[in-house]
Each structure stands twice: as C-alpha cells, then as structure tokens.
PDB file of C-alpha atoms in Angstrom:
ATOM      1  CA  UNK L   1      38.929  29.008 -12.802  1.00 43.00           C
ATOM      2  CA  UNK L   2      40.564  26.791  -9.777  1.00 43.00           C
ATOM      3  CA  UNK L   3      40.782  23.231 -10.087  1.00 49.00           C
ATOM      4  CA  UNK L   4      40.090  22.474  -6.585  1.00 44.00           C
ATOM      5  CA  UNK L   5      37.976  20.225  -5.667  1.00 46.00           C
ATOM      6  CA  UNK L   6      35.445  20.870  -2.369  1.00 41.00           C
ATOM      7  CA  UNK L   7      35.162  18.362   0.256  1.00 44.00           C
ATOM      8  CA  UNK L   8      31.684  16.462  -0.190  1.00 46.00           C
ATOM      9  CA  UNK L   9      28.772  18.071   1.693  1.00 51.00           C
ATOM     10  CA  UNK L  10      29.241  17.495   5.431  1.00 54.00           C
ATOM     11  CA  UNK L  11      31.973  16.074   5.056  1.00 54.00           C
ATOM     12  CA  UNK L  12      30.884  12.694   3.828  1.00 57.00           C
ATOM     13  CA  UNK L  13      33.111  10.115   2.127  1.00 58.00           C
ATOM     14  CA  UNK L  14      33.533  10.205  -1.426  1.00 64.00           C
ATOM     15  CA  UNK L  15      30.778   7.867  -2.561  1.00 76.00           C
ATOM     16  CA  UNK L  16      29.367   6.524  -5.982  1.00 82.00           C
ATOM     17  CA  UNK L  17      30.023   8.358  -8.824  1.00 89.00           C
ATOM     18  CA  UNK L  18      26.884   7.675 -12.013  1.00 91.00           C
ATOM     19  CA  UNK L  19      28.302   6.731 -15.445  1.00 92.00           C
ATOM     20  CA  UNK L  20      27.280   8.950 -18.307  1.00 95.00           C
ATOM     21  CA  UNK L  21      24.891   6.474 -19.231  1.00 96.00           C
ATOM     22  CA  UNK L  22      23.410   4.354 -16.637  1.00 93.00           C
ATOM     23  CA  UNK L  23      23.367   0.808 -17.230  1.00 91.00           C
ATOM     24  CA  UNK L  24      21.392  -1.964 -15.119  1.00 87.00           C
ATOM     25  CA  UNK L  25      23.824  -4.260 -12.917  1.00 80.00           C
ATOM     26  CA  UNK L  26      22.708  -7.488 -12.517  1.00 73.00           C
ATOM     27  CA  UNK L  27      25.013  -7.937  -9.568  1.00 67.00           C
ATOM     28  CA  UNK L  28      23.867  -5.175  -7.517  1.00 65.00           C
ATOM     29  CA  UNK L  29      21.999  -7.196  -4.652  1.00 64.00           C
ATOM     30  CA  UNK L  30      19.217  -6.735  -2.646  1.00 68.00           C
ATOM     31  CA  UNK L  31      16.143  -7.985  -1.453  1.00 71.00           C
ATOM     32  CA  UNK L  32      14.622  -7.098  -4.848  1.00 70.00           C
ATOM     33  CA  UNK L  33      16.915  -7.617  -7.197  1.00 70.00           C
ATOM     34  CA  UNK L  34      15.785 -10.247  -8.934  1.00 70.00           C
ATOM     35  CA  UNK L  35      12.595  -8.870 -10.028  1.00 80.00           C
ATOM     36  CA  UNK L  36      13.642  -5.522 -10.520  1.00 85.00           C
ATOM     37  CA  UNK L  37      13.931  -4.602 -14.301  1.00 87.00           C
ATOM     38  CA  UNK L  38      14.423  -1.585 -16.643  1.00 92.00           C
ATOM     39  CA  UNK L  39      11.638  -2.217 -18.770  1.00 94.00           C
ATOM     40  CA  UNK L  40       7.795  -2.991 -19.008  1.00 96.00           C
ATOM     41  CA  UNK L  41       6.044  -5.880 -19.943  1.00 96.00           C
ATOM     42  CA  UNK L  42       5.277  -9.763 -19.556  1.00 96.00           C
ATOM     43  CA  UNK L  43       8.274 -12.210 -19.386  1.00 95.00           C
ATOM     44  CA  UNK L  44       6.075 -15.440 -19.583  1.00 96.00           C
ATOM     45  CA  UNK L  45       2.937 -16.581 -20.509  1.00 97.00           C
ATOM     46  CA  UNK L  46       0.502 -17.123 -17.864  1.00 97.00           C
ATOM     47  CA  UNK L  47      -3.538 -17.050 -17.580  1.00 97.00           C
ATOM     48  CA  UNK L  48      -4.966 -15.186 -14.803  1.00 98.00           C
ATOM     49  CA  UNK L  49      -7.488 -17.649 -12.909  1.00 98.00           C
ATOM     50  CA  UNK L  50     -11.514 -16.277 -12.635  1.00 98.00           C
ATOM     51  CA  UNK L  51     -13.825 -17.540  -9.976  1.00 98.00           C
ATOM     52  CA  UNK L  52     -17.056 -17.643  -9.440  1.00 98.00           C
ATOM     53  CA  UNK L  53     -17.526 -14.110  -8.248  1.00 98.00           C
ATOM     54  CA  UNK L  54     -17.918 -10.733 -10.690  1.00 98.00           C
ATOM     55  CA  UNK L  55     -15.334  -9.204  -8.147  1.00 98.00           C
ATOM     56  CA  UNK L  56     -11.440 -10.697  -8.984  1.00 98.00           C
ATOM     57  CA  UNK L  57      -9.024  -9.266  -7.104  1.00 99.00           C
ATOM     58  CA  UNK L  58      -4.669 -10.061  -8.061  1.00 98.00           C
ATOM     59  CA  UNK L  59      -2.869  -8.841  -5.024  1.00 98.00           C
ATOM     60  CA  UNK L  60      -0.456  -9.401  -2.159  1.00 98.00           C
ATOM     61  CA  UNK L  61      -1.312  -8.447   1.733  1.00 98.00           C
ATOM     62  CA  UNK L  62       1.335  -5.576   0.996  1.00 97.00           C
ATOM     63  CA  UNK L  63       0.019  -2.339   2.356  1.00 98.00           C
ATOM     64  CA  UNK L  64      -0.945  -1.301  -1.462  1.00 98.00           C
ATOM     65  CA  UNK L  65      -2.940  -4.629  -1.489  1.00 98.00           C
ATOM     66  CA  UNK L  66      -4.496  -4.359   2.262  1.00 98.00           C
ATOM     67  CA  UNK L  67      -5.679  -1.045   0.772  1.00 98.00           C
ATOM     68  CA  UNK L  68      -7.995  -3.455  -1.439  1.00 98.00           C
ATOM     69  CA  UNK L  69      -9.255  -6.221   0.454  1.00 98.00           C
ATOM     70  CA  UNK L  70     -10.309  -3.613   3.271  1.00 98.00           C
ATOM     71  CA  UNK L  71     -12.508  -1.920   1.778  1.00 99.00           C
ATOM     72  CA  UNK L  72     -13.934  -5.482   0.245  1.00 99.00           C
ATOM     73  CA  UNK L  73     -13.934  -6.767   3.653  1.00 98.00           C
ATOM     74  CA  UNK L  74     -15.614  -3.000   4.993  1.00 98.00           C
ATOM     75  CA  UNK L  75     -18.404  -3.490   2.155  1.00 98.00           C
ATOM     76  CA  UNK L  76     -19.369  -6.617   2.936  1.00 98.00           C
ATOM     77  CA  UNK L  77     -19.126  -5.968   6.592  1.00 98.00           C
ATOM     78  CA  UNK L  78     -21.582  -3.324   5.729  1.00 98.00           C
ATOM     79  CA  UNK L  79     -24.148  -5.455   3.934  1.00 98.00           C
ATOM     80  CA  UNK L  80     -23.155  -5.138   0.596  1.00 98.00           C
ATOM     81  CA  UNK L  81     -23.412  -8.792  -0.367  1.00 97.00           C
ATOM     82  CA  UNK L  82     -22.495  -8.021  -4.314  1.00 97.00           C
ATOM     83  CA  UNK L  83     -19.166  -6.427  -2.861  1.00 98.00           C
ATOM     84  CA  UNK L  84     -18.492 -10.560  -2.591  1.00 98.00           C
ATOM     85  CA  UNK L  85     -14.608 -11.406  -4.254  1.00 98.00           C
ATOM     86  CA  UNK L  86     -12.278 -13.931  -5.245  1.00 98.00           C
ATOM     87  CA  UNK L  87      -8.808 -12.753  -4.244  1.00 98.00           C
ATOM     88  CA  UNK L  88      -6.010 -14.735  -5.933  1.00 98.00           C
ATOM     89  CA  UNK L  89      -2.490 -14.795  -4.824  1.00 98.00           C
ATOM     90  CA  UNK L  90       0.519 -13.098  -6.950  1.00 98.00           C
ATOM     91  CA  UNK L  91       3.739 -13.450  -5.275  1.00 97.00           C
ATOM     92  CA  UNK L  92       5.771 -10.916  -6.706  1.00 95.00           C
ATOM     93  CA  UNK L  93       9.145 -12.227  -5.327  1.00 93.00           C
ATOM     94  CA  UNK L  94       8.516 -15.003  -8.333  1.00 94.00           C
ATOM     95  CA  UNK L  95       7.333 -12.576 -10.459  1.00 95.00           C
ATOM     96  CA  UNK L  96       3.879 -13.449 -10.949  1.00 97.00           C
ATOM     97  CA  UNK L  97       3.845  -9.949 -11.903  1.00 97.00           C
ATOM     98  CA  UNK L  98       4.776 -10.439 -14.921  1.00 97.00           C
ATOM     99  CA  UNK L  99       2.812 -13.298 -16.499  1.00 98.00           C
ATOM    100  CA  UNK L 100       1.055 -12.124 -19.597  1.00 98.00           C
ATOM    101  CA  UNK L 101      -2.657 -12.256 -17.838  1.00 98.00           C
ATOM    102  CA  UNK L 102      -1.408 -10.064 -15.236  1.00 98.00           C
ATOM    103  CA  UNK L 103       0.135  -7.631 -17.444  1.00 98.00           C
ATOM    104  CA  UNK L 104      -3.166  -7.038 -19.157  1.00 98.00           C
ATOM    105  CA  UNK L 105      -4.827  -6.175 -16.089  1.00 98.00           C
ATOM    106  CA  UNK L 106      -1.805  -3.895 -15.070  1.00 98.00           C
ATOM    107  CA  UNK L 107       0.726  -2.681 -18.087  1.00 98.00           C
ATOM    108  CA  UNK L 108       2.815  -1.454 -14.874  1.00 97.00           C
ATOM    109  CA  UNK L 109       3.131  -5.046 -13.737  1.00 97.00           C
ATOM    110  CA  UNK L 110       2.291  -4.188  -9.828  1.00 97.00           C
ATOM    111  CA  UNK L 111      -0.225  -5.132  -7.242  1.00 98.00           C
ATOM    112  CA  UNK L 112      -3.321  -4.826  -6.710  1.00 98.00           C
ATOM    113  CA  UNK L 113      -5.198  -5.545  -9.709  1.00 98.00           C
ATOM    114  CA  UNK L 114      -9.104  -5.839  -9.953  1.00 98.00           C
ATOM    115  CA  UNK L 115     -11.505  -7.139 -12.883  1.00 98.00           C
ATOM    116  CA  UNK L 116     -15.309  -6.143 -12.604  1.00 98.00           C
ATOM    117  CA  UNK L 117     -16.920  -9.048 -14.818  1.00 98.00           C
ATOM    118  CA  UNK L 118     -20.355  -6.977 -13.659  1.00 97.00           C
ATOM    119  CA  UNK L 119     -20.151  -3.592 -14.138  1.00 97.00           C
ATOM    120  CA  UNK L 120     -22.762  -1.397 -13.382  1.00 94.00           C
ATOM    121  CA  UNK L 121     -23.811  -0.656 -17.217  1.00 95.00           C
ATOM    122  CA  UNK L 122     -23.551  -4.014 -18.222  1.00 95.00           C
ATOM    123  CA  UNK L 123     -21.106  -3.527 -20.697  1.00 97.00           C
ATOM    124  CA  UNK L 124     -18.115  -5.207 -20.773  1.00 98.00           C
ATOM    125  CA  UNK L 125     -15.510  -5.794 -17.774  1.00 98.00           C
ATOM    126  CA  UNK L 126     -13.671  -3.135 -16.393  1.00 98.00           C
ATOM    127  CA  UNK L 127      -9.905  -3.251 -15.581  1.00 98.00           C
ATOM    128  CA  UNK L 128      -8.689  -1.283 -12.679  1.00 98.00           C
ATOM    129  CA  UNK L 129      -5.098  -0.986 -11.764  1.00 98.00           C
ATOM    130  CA  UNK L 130      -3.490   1.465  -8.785  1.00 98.00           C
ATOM    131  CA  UNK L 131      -4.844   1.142  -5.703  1.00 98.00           C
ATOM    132  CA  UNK L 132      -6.505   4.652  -5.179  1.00 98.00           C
ATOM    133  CA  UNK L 133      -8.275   3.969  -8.209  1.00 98.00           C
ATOM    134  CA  UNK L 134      -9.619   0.884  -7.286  1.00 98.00           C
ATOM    135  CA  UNK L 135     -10.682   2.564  -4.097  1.00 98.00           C
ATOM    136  CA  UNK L 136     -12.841   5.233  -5.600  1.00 98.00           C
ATOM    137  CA  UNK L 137     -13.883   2.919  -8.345  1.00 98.00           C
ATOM    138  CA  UNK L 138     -15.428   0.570  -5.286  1.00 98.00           C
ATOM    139  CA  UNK L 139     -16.739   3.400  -3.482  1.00 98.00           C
ATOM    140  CA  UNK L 140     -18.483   4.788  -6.011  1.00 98.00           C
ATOM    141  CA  UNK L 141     -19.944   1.459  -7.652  1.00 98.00           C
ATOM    142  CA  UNK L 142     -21.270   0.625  -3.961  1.00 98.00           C
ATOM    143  CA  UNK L 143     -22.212   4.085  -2.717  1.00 98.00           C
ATOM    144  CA  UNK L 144     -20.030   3.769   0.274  1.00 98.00           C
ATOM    145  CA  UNK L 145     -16.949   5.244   2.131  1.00 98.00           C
ATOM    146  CA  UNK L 146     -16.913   8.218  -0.176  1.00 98.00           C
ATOM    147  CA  UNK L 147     -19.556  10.852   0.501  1.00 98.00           C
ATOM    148  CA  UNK L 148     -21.562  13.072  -2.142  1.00 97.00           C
ATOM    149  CA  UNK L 149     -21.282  16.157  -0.656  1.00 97.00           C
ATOM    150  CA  UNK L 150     -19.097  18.022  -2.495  1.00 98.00           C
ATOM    151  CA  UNK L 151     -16.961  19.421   0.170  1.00 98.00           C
ATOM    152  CA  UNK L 152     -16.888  16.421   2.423  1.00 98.00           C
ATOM    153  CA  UNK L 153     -15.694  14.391  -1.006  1.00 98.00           C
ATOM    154  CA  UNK L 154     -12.972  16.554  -1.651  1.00 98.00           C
ATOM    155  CA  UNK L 155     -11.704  16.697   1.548  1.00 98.00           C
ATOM    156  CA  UNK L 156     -11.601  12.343   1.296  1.00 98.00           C
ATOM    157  CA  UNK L 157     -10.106  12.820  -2.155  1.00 98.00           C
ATOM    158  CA  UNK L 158      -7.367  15.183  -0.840  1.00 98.00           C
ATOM    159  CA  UNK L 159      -6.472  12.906   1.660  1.00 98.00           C
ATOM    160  CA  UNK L 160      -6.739   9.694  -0.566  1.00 98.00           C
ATOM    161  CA  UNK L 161      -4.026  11.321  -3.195  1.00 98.00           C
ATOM    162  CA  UNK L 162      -2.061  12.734  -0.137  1.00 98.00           C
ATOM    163  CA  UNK L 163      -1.337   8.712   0.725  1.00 98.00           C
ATOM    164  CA  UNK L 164      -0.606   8.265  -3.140  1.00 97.00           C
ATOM    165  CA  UNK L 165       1.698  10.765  -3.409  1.00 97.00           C
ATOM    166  CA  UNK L 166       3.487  10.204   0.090  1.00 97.00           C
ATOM    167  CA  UNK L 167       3.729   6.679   0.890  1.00 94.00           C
ATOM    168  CA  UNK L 168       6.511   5.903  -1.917  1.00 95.00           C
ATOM    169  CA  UNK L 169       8.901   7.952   0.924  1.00 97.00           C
ATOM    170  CA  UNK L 170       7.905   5.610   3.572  1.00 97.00           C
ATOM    171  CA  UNK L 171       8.334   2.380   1.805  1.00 96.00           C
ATOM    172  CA  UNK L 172      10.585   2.847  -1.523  1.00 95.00           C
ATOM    173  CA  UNK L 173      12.551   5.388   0.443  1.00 97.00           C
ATOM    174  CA  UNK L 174      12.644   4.673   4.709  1.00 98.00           C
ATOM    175  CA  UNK L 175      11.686   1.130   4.257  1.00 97.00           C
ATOM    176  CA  UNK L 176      13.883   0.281   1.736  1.00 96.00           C
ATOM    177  CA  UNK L 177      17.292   1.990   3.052  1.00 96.00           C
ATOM    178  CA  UNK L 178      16.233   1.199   6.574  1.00 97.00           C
ATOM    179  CA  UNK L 179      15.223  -2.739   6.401  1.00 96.00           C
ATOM    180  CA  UNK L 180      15.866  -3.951   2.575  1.00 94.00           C
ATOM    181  CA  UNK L 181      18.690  -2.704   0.867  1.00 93.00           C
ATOM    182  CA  UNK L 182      21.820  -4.723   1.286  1.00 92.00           C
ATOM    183  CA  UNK L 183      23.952  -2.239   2.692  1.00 93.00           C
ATOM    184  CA  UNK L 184      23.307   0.732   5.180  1.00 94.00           C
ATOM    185  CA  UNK L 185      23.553   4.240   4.021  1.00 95.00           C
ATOM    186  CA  UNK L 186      23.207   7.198   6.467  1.00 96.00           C
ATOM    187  CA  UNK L 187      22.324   9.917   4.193  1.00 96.00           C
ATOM    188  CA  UNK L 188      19.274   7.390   2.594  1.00 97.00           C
ATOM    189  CA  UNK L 189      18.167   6.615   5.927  1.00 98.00           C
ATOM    190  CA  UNK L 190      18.060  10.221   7.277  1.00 98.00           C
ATOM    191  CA  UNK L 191      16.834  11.559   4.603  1.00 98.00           C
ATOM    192  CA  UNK L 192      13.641   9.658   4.735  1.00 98.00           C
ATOM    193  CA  UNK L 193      13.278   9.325   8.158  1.00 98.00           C
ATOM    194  CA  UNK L 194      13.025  12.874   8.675  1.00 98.00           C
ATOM    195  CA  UNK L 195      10.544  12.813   5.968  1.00 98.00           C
ATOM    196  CA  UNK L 196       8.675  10.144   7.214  1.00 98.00           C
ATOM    197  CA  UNK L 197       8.272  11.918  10.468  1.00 98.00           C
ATOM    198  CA  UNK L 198       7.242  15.007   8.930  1.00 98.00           C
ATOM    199  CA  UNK L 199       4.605  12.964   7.246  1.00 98.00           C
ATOM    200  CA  UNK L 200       3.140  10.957  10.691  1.00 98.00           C
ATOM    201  CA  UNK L 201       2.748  14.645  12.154  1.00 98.00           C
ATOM    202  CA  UNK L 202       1.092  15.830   9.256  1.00 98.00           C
ATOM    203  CA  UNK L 203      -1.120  12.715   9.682  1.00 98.00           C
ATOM    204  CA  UNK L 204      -1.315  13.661  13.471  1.00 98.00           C
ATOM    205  CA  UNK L 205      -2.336  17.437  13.192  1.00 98.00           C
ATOM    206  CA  UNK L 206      -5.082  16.434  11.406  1.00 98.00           C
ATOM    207  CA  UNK L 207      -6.175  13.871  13.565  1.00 98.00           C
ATOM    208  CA  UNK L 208      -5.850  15.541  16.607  1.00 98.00           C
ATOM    209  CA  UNK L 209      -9.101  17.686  15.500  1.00 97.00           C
ATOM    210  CA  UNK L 210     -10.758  14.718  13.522  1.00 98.00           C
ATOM    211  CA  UNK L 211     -12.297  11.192  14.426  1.00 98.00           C
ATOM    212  CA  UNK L 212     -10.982  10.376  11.369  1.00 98.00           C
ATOM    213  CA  UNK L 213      -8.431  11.323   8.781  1.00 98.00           C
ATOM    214  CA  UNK L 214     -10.849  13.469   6.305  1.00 98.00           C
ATOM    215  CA  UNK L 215     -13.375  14.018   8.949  1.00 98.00           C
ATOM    216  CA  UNK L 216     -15.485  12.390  11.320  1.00 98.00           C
ATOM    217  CA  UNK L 217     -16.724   9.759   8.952  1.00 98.00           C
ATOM    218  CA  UNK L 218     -14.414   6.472   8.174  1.00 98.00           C
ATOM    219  CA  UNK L 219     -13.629   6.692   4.713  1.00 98.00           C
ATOM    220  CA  UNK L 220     -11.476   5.215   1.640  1.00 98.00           C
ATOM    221  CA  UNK L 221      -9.183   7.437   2.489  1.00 98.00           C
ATOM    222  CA  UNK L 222      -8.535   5.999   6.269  1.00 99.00           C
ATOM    223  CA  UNK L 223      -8.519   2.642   4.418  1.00 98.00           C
ATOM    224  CA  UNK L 224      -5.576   4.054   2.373  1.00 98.00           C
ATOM    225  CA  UNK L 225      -3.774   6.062   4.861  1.00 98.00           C
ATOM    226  CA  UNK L 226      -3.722   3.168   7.819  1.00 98.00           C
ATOM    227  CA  UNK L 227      -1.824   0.175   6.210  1.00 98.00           C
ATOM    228  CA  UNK L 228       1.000   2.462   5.822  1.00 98.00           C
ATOM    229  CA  UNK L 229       1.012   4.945   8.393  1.00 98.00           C
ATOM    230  CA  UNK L 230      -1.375   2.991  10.879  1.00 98.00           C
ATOM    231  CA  UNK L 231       0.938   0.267  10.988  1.00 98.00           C
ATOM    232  CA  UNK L 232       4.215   2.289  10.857  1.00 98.00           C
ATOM    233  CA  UNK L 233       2.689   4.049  14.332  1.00 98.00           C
ATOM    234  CA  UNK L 234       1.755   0.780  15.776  1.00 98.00           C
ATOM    235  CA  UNK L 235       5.676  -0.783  14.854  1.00 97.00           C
ATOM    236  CA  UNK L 236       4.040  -3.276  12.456  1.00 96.00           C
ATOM    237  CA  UNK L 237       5.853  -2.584  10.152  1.00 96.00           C
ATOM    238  CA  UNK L 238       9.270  -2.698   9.690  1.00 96.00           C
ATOM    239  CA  UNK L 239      11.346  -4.292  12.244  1.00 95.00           C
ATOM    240  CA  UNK L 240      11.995  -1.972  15.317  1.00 97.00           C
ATOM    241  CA  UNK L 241      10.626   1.114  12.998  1.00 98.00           C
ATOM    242  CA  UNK L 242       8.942   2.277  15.604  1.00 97.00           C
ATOM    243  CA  UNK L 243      11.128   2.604  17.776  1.00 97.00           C
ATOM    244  CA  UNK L 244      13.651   4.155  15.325  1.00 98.00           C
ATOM    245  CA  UNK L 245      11.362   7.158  14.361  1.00 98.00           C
ATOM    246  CA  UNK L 246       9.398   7.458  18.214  1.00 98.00           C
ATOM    247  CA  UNK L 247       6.064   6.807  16.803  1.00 98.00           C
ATOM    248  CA  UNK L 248       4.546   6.668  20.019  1.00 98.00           C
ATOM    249  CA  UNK L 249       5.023  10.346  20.161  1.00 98.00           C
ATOM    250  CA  UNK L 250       2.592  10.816  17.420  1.00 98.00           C
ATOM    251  CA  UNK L 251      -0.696  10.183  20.132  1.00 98.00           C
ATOM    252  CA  UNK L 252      -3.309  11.052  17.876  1.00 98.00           C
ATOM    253  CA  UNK L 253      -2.085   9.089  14.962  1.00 98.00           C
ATOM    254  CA  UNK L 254      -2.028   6.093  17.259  1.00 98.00           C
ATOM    255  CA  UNK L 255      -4.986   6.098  18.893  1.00 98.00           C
ATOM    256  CA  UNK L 256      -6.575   6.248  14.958  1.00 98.00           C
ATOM    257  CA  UNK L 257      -4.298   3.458  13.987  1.00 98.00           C
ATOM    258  CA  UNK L 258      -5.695   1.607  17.193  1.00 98.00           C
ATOM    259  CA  UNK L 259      -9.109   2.423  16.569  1.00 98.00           C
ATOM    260  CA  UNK L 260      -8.837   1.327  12.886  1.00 98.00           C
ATOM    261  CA  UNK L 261      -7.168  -1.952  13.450  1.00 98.00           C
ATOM    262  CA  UNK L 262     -10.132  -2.840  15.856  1.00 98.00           C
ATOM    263  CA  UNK L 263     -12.440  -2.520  13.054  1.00 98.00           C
ATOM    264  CA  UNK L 264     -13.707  -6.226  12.012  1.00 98.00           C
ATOM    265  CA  UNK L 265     -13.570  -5.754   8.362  1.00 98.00           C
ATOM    266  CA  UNK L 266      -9.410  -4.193   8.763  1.00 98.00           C
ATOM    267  CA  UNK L 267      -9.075  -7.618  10.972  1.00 98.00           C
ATOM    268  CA  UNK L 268     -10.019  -9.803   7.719  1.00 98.00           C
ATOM    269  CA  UNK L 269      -8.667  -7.591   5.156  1.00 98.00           C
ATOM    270  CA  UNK L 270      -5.293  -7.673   6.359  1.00 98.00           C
ATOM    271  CA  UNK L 271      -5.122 -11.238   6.169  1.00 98.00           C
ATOM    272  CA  UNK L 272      -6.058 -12.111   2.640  1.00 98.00           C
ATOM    273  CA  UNK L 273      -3.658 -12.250   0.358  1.00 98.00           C
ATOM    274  CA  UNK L 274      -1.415 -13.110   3.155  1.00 97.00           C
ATOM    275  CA  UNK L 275       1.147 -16.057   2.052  1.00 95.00           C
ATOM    276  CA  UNK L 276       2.859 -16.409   5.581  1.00 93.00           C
ATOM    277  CA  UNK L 277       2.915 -15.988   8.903  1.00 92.00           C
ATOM    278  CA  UNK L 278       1.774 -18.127  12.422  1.00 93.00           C
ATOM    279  CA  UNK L 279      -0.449 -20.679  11.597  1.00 92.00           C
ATOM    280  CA  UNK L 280      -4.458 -19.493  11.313  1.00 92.00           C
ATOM    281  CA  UNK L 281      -3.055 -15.522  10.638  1.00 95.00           C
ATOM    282  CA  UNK L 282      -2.980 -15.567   7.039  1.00 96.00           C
ATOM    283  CA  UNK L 283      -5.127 -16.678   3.958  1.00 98.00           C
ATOM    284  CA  UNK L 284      -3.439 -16.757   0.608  1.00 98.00           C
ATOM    285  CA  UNK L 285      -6.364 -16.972  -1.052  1.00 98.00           C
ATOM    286  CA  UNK L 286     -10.438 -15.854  -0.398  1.00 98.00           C
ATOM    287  CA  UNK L 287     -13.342 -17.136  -2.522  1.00 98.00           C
ATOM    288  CA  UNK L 288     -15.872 -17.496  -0.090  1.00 97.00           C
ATOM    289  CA  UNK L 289     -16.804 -15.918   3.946  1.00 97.00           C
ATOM    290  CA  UNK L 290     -16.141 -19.513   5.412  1.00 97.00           C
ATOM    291  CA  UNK L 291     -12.477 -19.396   4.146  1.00 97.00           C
ATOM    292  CA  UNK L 292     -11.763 -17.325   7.321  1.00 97.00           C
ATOM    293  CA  UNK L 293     -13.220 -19.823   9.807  1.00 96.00           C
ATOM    294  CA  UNK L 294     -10.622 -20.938  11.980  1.00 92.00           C
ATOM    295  CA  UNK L 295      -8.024 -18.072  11.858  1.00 95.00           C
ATOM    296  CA  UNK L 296      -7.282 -16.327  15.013  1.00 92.00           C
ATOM    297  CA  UNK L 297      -7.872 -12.767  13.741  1.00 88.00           C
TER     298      UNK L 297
END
C-alpha cells in the first residue's frame, strides 16, 4: 500500500491533529473557558434562595431561560394568578451553576431550573430541569399553551422537540464559531451557517401556511422556537448575524418573530433574568408584578 499522503479535503491547511487520548487544556481560551469542565457536579457549597411564591425559577435571560419566564409571563398574562414566580439570578460566567443547591435542582449544572413547592397532588416538590420539560410540565399543570386534542398536541410536541434537538447548531455551533470562540475558523462557521439556514427555512415553510409554528394557536412550542430563531431573524442575536445569514429573506419567519415579540407577556419575559443592558431594560431578579414598573419594555 502507498505511503502518500492526500491533500486535506478542499484543499484546506493542515489543521489540528487529536491526541490518542484527549486531555482538557486549561489554556485553550475562549469566552467560556473558565467554566467549561470535563466532569459533573458541584464545586462549592451554596444554598439556593426560596421566596415567597410555590413557583422558583434559577435561570439566566439566555434564550434557554427566556423559554421559561415566557410562558410564566404568558400565564399570568392570561389570568392564571397561581402561575405567580420568584425568578432568582444564576450567572453562569461565575459559575453559580455549580453551587451544591443548584446542582440538586439540575445534576447537569445548566439553566433554567424550576422547583414546584405546590404541586398539584400535594405531595412533595417537584424538580424540573431542561427547558422543554419545564415547558410541558407548566402547560400541563395550568391547562394552557398545549392543547388536548391529540393531533393538535402532537403536532406542538413535534415542534417543541424539533427546537430541542436543533437549537444546539445555532448557538453551540453558529454562535459559538461565529461570535465566541477566540479564533475564526471557516469550515466551523460554514458548516453551521448553512445549517442554520436550512433550519430558518424549515421554520419558514411551515409558517408560511400557519399563524403559528404548530398551527394557528400560540403555543409552548412558539415560546420555544422564538428566543432562538425569532431573534436570530430579527438580528437580535448575535452581532451582525443577520446580516451574515440574510434573515430577512426568510419573510414568513419574520413576520412570526415580529408578531411574537409584540406579545406583552414575550415583552416581560425577556427581561427577567436579565443582568445587563440600558438602564430600565433588564430585571435580574422578579418576585412580584410591580418589579417591572418603570422599565421601558
């Protein structure tokens, strides 16, 4: 057999070549790197604080978390006054992540993270990690944003784990080799930006025939779908995304993510959790209605 050696694909310069055995290295930078770990569990002992509400919610306004305190914000917009929360602030760039409490609420040590102190058998609280799961959990405890016919369920279920299963490509993949890692790599970068376009006209196919993502009822599933893909077609994003995939060719997708963002309860669940920002656009923390009187939202 010939020992020569093919020209990577394309062309391409020689790049990175793995170890037999990958080690982590602590020197590798990045916007993450500090936080980033091989293994599981708490470093640190740290209680998680409980208010005065059955409802506690762990997050950060990341989409995952917006995901969360929209639907909140949607229940209560809706009249369901036990949908009521306290919404405490972990700052995962410290790793708050990783305190003990939080690590019993979520073994995977990631945001959002929900107790029910009042379940609706009485029994004892309910943990609730992953944001789809916290979604349908909501929807179903309040009868809302998830319908009972079978059909019309499924079709907000399908929809719901389509986001799951997609969104790492938008933000682990495109947002991380477009706007976070520390040094620019074409292949990354094209690679999921061809796959996030593929998944905006999935998302616009659909909604080209549909009000709404599953249908023509809003749904848990449009609350999952839009702080990712909603706010990647509106360039809210990442910084001059937009313009770098042509989301404004996507019409239908953008005249959802318009309609969405319009929506009261979007307007105050995108804020909470929110730890910066021009003054009166974000609140770190929510306990009560009045904490959102004077923001500009």
């Amino acid at each position: 057999m010939s020992d020569t050696k093919f020209p990577p694909e394309n062309n391409l310069p020689a790049g990175y070549q793995p170890p037999k055995v990958w080690a982590a290295d602590t020197g590798n930078g990045g916007q993450f790197a500090s936080i980033n770990r091989p293994v599981a569990g708490p470093t640190h002992d740290k209680e998680l604080p409980v208010g005065k509400h059955p409802l506690q919610l762990y997050s950060l306004a990341t989409p995952n978390g917006q995901k969360v305190t929209i639907l909140l914000e949607e229940l209560l917009e809706a009249g369901h006054k036990d949908a009521d929360y306290d919404a405490w602030l972990i700052m995962i760039g410290k790793g708050d992540q990783f305190g003990s409490g939080f690590v019993g609420v979520n073994p995977n040590s990631k945001i959002p993270a929900l107790m029910d102190h009042k379940p609706k058998d009485g029994g004892a609280p309910v943990r609730l990690f992953e944001s789809g799961s916290i979604l349908v959990y909501l929807a179903e405890k309040f009868g809302a944003f998830l319908p009972t016919d079978a059909r019309a369920r499924a079709e907000v279920m399908n929809w719901l784990f389509w986001q799951m299963g997609s969104a790492p490509f938008v933000g682990g993949g495109f947002g991380h080799f477009y706007a976070y890692a520390p040094v620019k790599i074409q292949y990354a970068i094209d690679r999921y930006a061809m796959e996030a376009k593929r998944q905006l006209d999935v998302l616009n196919r659909q909604l080209a025939d549909n009000a709404f993502v599953a249908g023509a009822e809003y749904s848990i599933a449009d609350m999952a779908i839009w702080p990712w893909y909603g706010r990647l077609a509106l360039d809210q994003s990442y910084p001059d995304a937009g313009t770098f995939l042509a989301t404004h060719e996507y019409e239908h997708v953008v005249r959802w993510a318009k309609q969405v963002a319009a929506r009261p309860g979007v307007k105050r669940g995108v804020v909470v959790n929110k730890a910066s920002g021009d003054p009166g656009t974000f609140l770190p923390e929510r306990h009560d209605a009045s904490d959102f009187n004077g923001l500009t939202i």
